[in-house]
mmCIF file of C-alpha atoms in Angstrom:
data_model
loop_
_atom_site.group_PDB
_atom_site.id
_atom_site.type_symbol
_atom_site.label_atom_id
_atom_site.label_comp_id
_atom_site.label_asym_id
_atom_site.label_seq_id
_atom_site.Cartn_x
_atom_site.Cartn_y
_atom_site.Cartn_z
ATOM 1 C CA VAL Y 1 0.008 -0.019 0.007
ATOM 2 C CA TRP Y 2 1.224 3.461 -0.825
ATOM 3 C CA LEU Y 3 -0.061 6.994 -0.809
ATOM 4 C CA GLU Y 4 0.756 9.396 -3.606
ATOM 5 C CA ALA Y 5 -0.142 13.051 -4.128
ATOM 6 C CA VAL Y 6 -1.594 13.694 -7.553
ATOM 7 C CA PRO Y 7 -2.852 16.840 -9.266
ATOM 8 C CA GLU Y 8 -6.590 17.562 -9.423
ATOM 9 C CA PHE Y 9 -6.400 16.956 -13.185
ATOM 10 C CA SER Y 10 -4.562 13.633 -13.557
ATOM 11 C CA ILE Y 11 -4.839 10.167 -15.017
ATOM 12 C CA SER Y 12 -6.847 7.705 -12.903
ATOM 13 C CA SER Y 13 -6.298 4.687 -15.218
ATOM 14 C CA CYS Y 14 -5.907 3.745 -18.875
ATOM 15 C CA ARG Y 15 -6.989 0.608 -20.672
ATOM 16 C CA ILE Y 16 -4.443 -0.389 -23.340
ATOM 17 C CA VAL Y 17 -5.602 -2.713 -26.151
ATOM 18 C CA PRO Y 18 -3.145 -3.896 -28.768
ATOM 19 C CA ASP Y 19 -4.423 -4.239 -32.344
ATOM 20 C CA LEU Y 20 -1.783 -6.401 -34.066
ATOM 21 C CA ASP Y 21 -3.669 -6.593 -37.383
ATOM 22 C CA GLY Y 22 -4.008 -2.822 -37.442
ATOM 23 C CA ASN Y 23 -0.449 -2.193 -36.146
ATOM 24 C CA LYS Y 24 -1.691 0.092 -33.350
ATOM 25 C CA PHE Y 25 -2.443 0.462 -29.696
ATOM 26 C CA ILE Y 26 -5.832 1.795 -28.555
ATOM 27 C CA PHE Y 27 -5.812 3.711 -25.263
ATOM 28 C CA THR Y 28 -8.943 4.503 -23.254
ATOM 29 C CA PRO Y 29 -8.013 6.891 -20.447
ATOM 30 C CA LEU Y 30 -9.972 7.810 -17.317
ATOM 31 C CA PHE Y 31 -9.131 11.034 -15.493
ATOM 32 C CA ARG Y 32 -9.661 12.242 -11.982
ATOM 33 C CA GLY Y 33 -10.771 15.550 -13.439
ATOM 34 C CA VAL Y 34 -10.801 17.278 -16.817
ATOM 35 C CA LYS Y 35 -11.193 20.885 -17.933
ATOM 36 C CA ARG Y 36 -11.145 22.799 -21.144
ATOM 37 C CA ASN Y 37 -7.863 22.748 -23.121
ATOM 38 C CA LEU Y 38 -6.402 19.887 -21.121
ATOM 39 C CA CYS Y 39 -4.508 17.382 -23.300
ATOM 40 C CA LEU Y 40 -3.284 13.786 -23.043
ATOM 41 C CA ARG Y 41 0.163 13.140 -24.538
ATOM 42 C CA VAL Y 42 1.074 9.514 -25.218
ATOM 43 C CA ALA Y 43 4.487 8.140 -26.209
ATOM 44 C CA VAL Y 44 5.218 4.485 -27.197
ATOM 45 C CA LYS Y 45 8.890 3.659 -26.683
ATOM 46 C CA GLU Y 46 11.164 0.858 -27.748
ATOM 47 C CA GLY Y 47 14.022 1.300 -25.318
ATOM 48 C CA ASP Y 48 15.187 4.922 -25.775
ATOM 49 C CA LYS Y 49 13.531 5.262 -29.168
ATOM 50 C CA THR Y 50 10.015 6.739 -29.504
ATOM 51 C CA VAL Y 51 8.143 4.685 -32.125
ATOM 52 C CA ALA Y 52 4.777 6.466 -31.784
ATOM 53 C CA LYS Y 53 3.505 9.587 -30.135
ATOM 54 C CA GLY Y 54 0.436 11.802 -30.125
ATOM 55 C CA GLU Y 55 -1.427 14.493 -28.262
ATOM 56 C CA PHE Y 56 -5.177 14.378 -27.839
ATOM 57 C CA PRO Y 57 -7.866 16.360 -26.032
ATOM 58 C CA ALA Y 58 -8.312 14.924 -22.512
ATOM 59 C CA GLN Y 59 -11.775 13.326 -22.663
ATOM 60 C CA ASP Y 60 -12.754 10.826 -19.959
ATOM 61 C CA GLY Y 61 -13.343 7.437 -21.534
ATOM 62 C CA ALA Y 62 -12.710 8.559 -25.100
ATOM 63 C CA PRO Y 63 -10.445 6.054 -26.912
ATOM 64 C CA VAL Y 64 -7.404 7.321 -28.829
ATOM 65 C CA GLN Y 65 -5.000 5.280 -30.954
ATOM 66 C CA LEU Y 66 -1.396 5.345 -32.099
ATOM 67 C CA ASN Y 67 -0.012 3.453 -35.071
ATOM 68 C CA VAL Y 68 3.246 1.522 -34.589
ATOM 69 C CA CYS Y 69 5.173 0.840 -37.803
ATOM 70 C CA ASN Y 70 6.560 -2.704 -38.003
ATOM 71 C CA PRO Y 71 5.616 -3.629 -34.467
ATOM 72 C CA LYS Y 72 7.607 -6.132 -32.400
ATOM 73 C CA THR Y 73 5.246 -8.788 -31.051
ATOM 74 C CA TRP Y 74 5.109 -10.283 -27.577
ATOM 75 C CA SER Y 75 5.248 -14.059 -27.228
ATOM 76 C CA PRO Y 76 6.377 -16.498 -24.518
ATOM 77 C CA GLU Y 77 9.569 -17.080 -26.556
ATOM 78 C CA SER Y 78 10.196 -13.371 -27.026
ATOM 79 C CA PRO Y 79 8.366 -11.314 -24.367
ATOM 80 C CA PHE Y 80 8.997 -7.855 -25.829
ATOM 81 C CA LEU Y 81 7.163 -5.017 -24.100
ATOM 82 C CA TYR Y 82 6.813 -1.402 -25.196
ATOM 83 C CA ASP Y 83 7.163 1.337 -22.578
ATOM 84 C CA ILE Y 84 4.222 3.714 -22.592
ATOM 85 C CA ILE Y 85 4.349 7.195 -21.165
ATOM 86 C CA PHE Y 86 1.112 9.165 -20.489
ATOM 87 C CA GLU Y 87 1.210 12.870 -19.676
ATOM 88 C CA VAL Y 88 -1.577 15.173 -18.788
ATOM 89 C CA VAL Y 89 -0.704 18.539 -20.346
ATOM 90 C CA ASP Y 90 -2.089 21.896 -19.282
ATOM 91 C CA GLY Y 91 -0.917 24.975 -21.144
ATOM 92 C CA GLY Y 92 2.007 23.108 -22.721
ATOM 93 C CA LYS Y 93 3.277 21.864 -19.327
ATOM 94 C CA ALA Y 94 3.046 18.234 -18.156
ATOM 95 C CA ILE Y 95 1.174 18.247 -14.803
ATOM 96 C CA ASP Y 96 0.878 14.470 -14.389
ATOM 97 C CA THR Y 97 3.020 11.589 -15.751
ATOM 98 C CA VAL Y 98 2.251 7.910 -15.658
ATOM 99 C CA LYS Y 99 4.483 5.138 -16.982
ATOM 100 C CA SER Y 100 3.217 1.770 -18.069
ATOM 101 C CA TYR Y 101 4.004 -0.922 -20.596
ATOM 102 C CA ALA Y 102 2.152 -3.067 -23.155
ATOM 103 C CA GLY Y 103 2.854 -5.999 -25.440
ATOM 104 C CA MET Y 104 1.723 -6.087 -29.030
ATOM 105 C CA ARG Y 105 -0.107 -9.403 -29.087
ATOM 106 C CA LYS Y 106 -3.247 -11.016 -30.411
ATOM 107 C CA ILE Y 107 -5.016 -14.102 -29.124
ATOM 108 C CA HIS Y 108 -7.909 -15.631 -30.926
ATOM 109 C CA VAL Y 109 -9.521 -19.024 -31.635
ATOM 110 C CA GLU Y 110 -10.454 -20.521 -35.011
ATOM 111 C CA GLY Y 111 -12.367 -23.745 -34.769
ATOM 112 C CA ASP Y 112 -10.564 -25.751 -32.093
ATOM 113 C CA THR Y 113 -7.160 -24.013 -32.579
ATOM 114 C CA LEU Y 114 -5.805 -21.221 -30.436
ATOM 115 C CA PHE Y 115 -3.711 -18.592 -32.231
ATOM 116 C CA LEU Y 116 -1.142 -16.250 -30.771
ATOM 117 C CA ASN Y 117 -0.133 -13.414 -33.046
ATOM 118 C CA ASN Y 118 -1.934 -15.133 -35.948
ATOM 119 C CA SER Y 119 0.075 -18.394 -35.575
ATOM 120 C CA PRO Y 120 -1.230 -21.608 -34.043
ATOM 121 C CA CYS Y 121 -0.151 -22.021 -30.398
ATOM 122 C CA TYR Y 122 -0.240 -25.201 -28.401
ATOM 123 C CA LEU Y 123 -0.898 -24.504 -24.721
ATOM 124 C CA ARG Y 124 0.983 -26.479 -22.109
ATOM 125 C CA LEU Y 125 -0.326 -25.109 -18.806
ATOM 126 C CA VAL Y 126 0.545 -25.787 -15.187
ATOM 127 C CA LEU Y 127 -2.145 -25.550 -12.488
ATOM 128 C CA ASP Y 128 -0.865 -22.858 -10.131
ATOM 129 C CA GLN Y 129 -2.791 -22.690 -6.859
ATOM 130 C CA GLY Y 130 -0.699 -19.921 -5.456
ATOM 131 C CA PHE Y 131 0.111 -21.644 -2.134
ATOM 132 C CA TYR Y 132 3.236 -20.660 -0.178
ATOM 133 C CA PRO Y 133 4.190 -22.572 2.960
ATOM 134 C CA ASP Y 134 5.550 -19.404 4.607
ATOM 135 C CA GLY Y 135 2.669 -17.135 3.524
ATOM 136 C CA ILE Y 136 -0.242 -19.497 2.941
ATOM 137 C CA TRP Y 137 -2.166 -17.848 0.087
ATOM 138 C CA THR Y 138 0.050 -14.735 0.018
ATOM 139 C CA ALA Y 139 3.440 -14.776 -1.652
ATOM 140 C CA PRO Y 140 6.164 -13.877 0.878
ATOM 141 C CA SER Y 141 7.939 -11.637 -1.680
ATOM 142 C CA ASP Y 142 7.970 -10.370 -5.222
ATOM 143 C CA ALA Y 143 10.890 -12.717 -5.880
ATOM 144 C CA ALA Y 144 8.695 -15.712 -4.924
ATOM 145 C CA LEU Y 145 6.158 -14.766 -7.584
ATOM 146 C CA LYS Y 146 8.887 -14.451 -10.177
ATOM 147 C CA LYS Y 147 10.425 -17.774 -9.129
ATOM 148 C CA ASP Y 148 7.087 -19.625 -9.578
ATOM 149 C CA ILE Y 149 7.028 -18.539 -13.231
ATOM 150 C CA GLU Y 150 10.666 -19.340 -13.832
ATOM 151 C CA ILE Y 151 10.223 -22.873 -12.417
ATOM 152 C CA SER Y 152 7.196 -23.444 -14.576
ATOM 153 C CA MET Y 153 9.060 -22.250 -17.711
ATOM 154 C CA LYS Y 154 12.075 -24.510 -16.889
ATOM 155 C CA ALA Y 155 9.648 -27.458 -16.678
ATOM 156 C CA GLY Y 156 8.427 -26.690 -20.236
ATOM 157 C CA PHE Y 157 5.162 -24.957 -19.546
ATOM 158 C CA ASN Y 158 4.118 -21.919 -21.617
ATOM 159 C CA GLY Y 159 1.255 -20.764 -19.377
ATOM 160 C CA ALA Y 160 -0.554 -21.203 -16.093
ATOM 161 C CA ARG Y 161 -4.118 -21.805 -15.015
ATOM 162 C CA LEU Y 162 -4.411 -19.658 -11.929
ATOM 163 C CA HIS Y 163 -6.664 -21.376 -9.387
ATOM 164 C CA GLN Y 164 -8.619 -20.739 -6.201
ATOM 165 C CA LYS Y 165 -7.763 -17.082 -5.638
ATOM 166 C CA VAL Y 166 -7.235 -13.702 -7.204
ATOM 167 C CA PHE Y 167 -3.490 -13.530 -7.965
ATOM 168 C CA GLU Y 168 -1.334 -10.557 -7.061
ATOM 169 C CA GLU Y 169 -0.884 -8.031 -9.876
ATOM 170 C CA ARG Y 170 2.871 -8.563 -9.608
ATOM 171 C CA PHE Y 171 2.406 -12.178 -10.715
ATOM 172 C CA HIS Y 172 0.880 -10.931 -13.974
ATOM 173 C CA TYR Y 173 3.661 -8.311 -14.270
ATOM 174 C CA TRP Y 174 6.304 -11.084 -14.087
ATOM 175 C CA ALA Y 175 4.335 -13.235 -16.539
ATOM 176 C CA ASP Y 176 4.405 -10.299 -19.009
ATOM 177 C CA ARG Y 177 8.122 -9.683 -18.465
ATOM 178 C CA LEU Y 178 9.260 -13.330 -18.514
ATOM 179 C CA GLY Y 179 6.945 -14.700 -21.209
#
């Protein structure tokens, strides 16, 4: 748990949806407050290089999109993630900055075949019940969450069926980072 001071006009959250077929990200921001002439500036970065950027009127719940030329895809074998920087801009000055990340990936089903990034993908999943002897249903540390995924990957699994509880957001973070 943490407390953080934020401006009156700031980002509350943002849904990020990758559109692999359209080579773009779609962002749907929610703000704590908006006013006339407030803007949302978004940058998509690949390391230090900005691959897409835009500035849009700050409208609560209004989706905006940025095209990414020749996007790098995320997969378990190559878990590439773009860094995303959101700024609320008032009079040309950034008054709130939020950093996030996103993978360019697409999952869909055709008949009885699952596709990842438009290629067939065979799932080999482990059942993860999220039990820790020293924390019961709570991971004792962030490193323990990461280790669970690393052990599963070493055993040849490419995914996990999470069972019996709502998993910590950090588990999903490490799944994104590690593949």
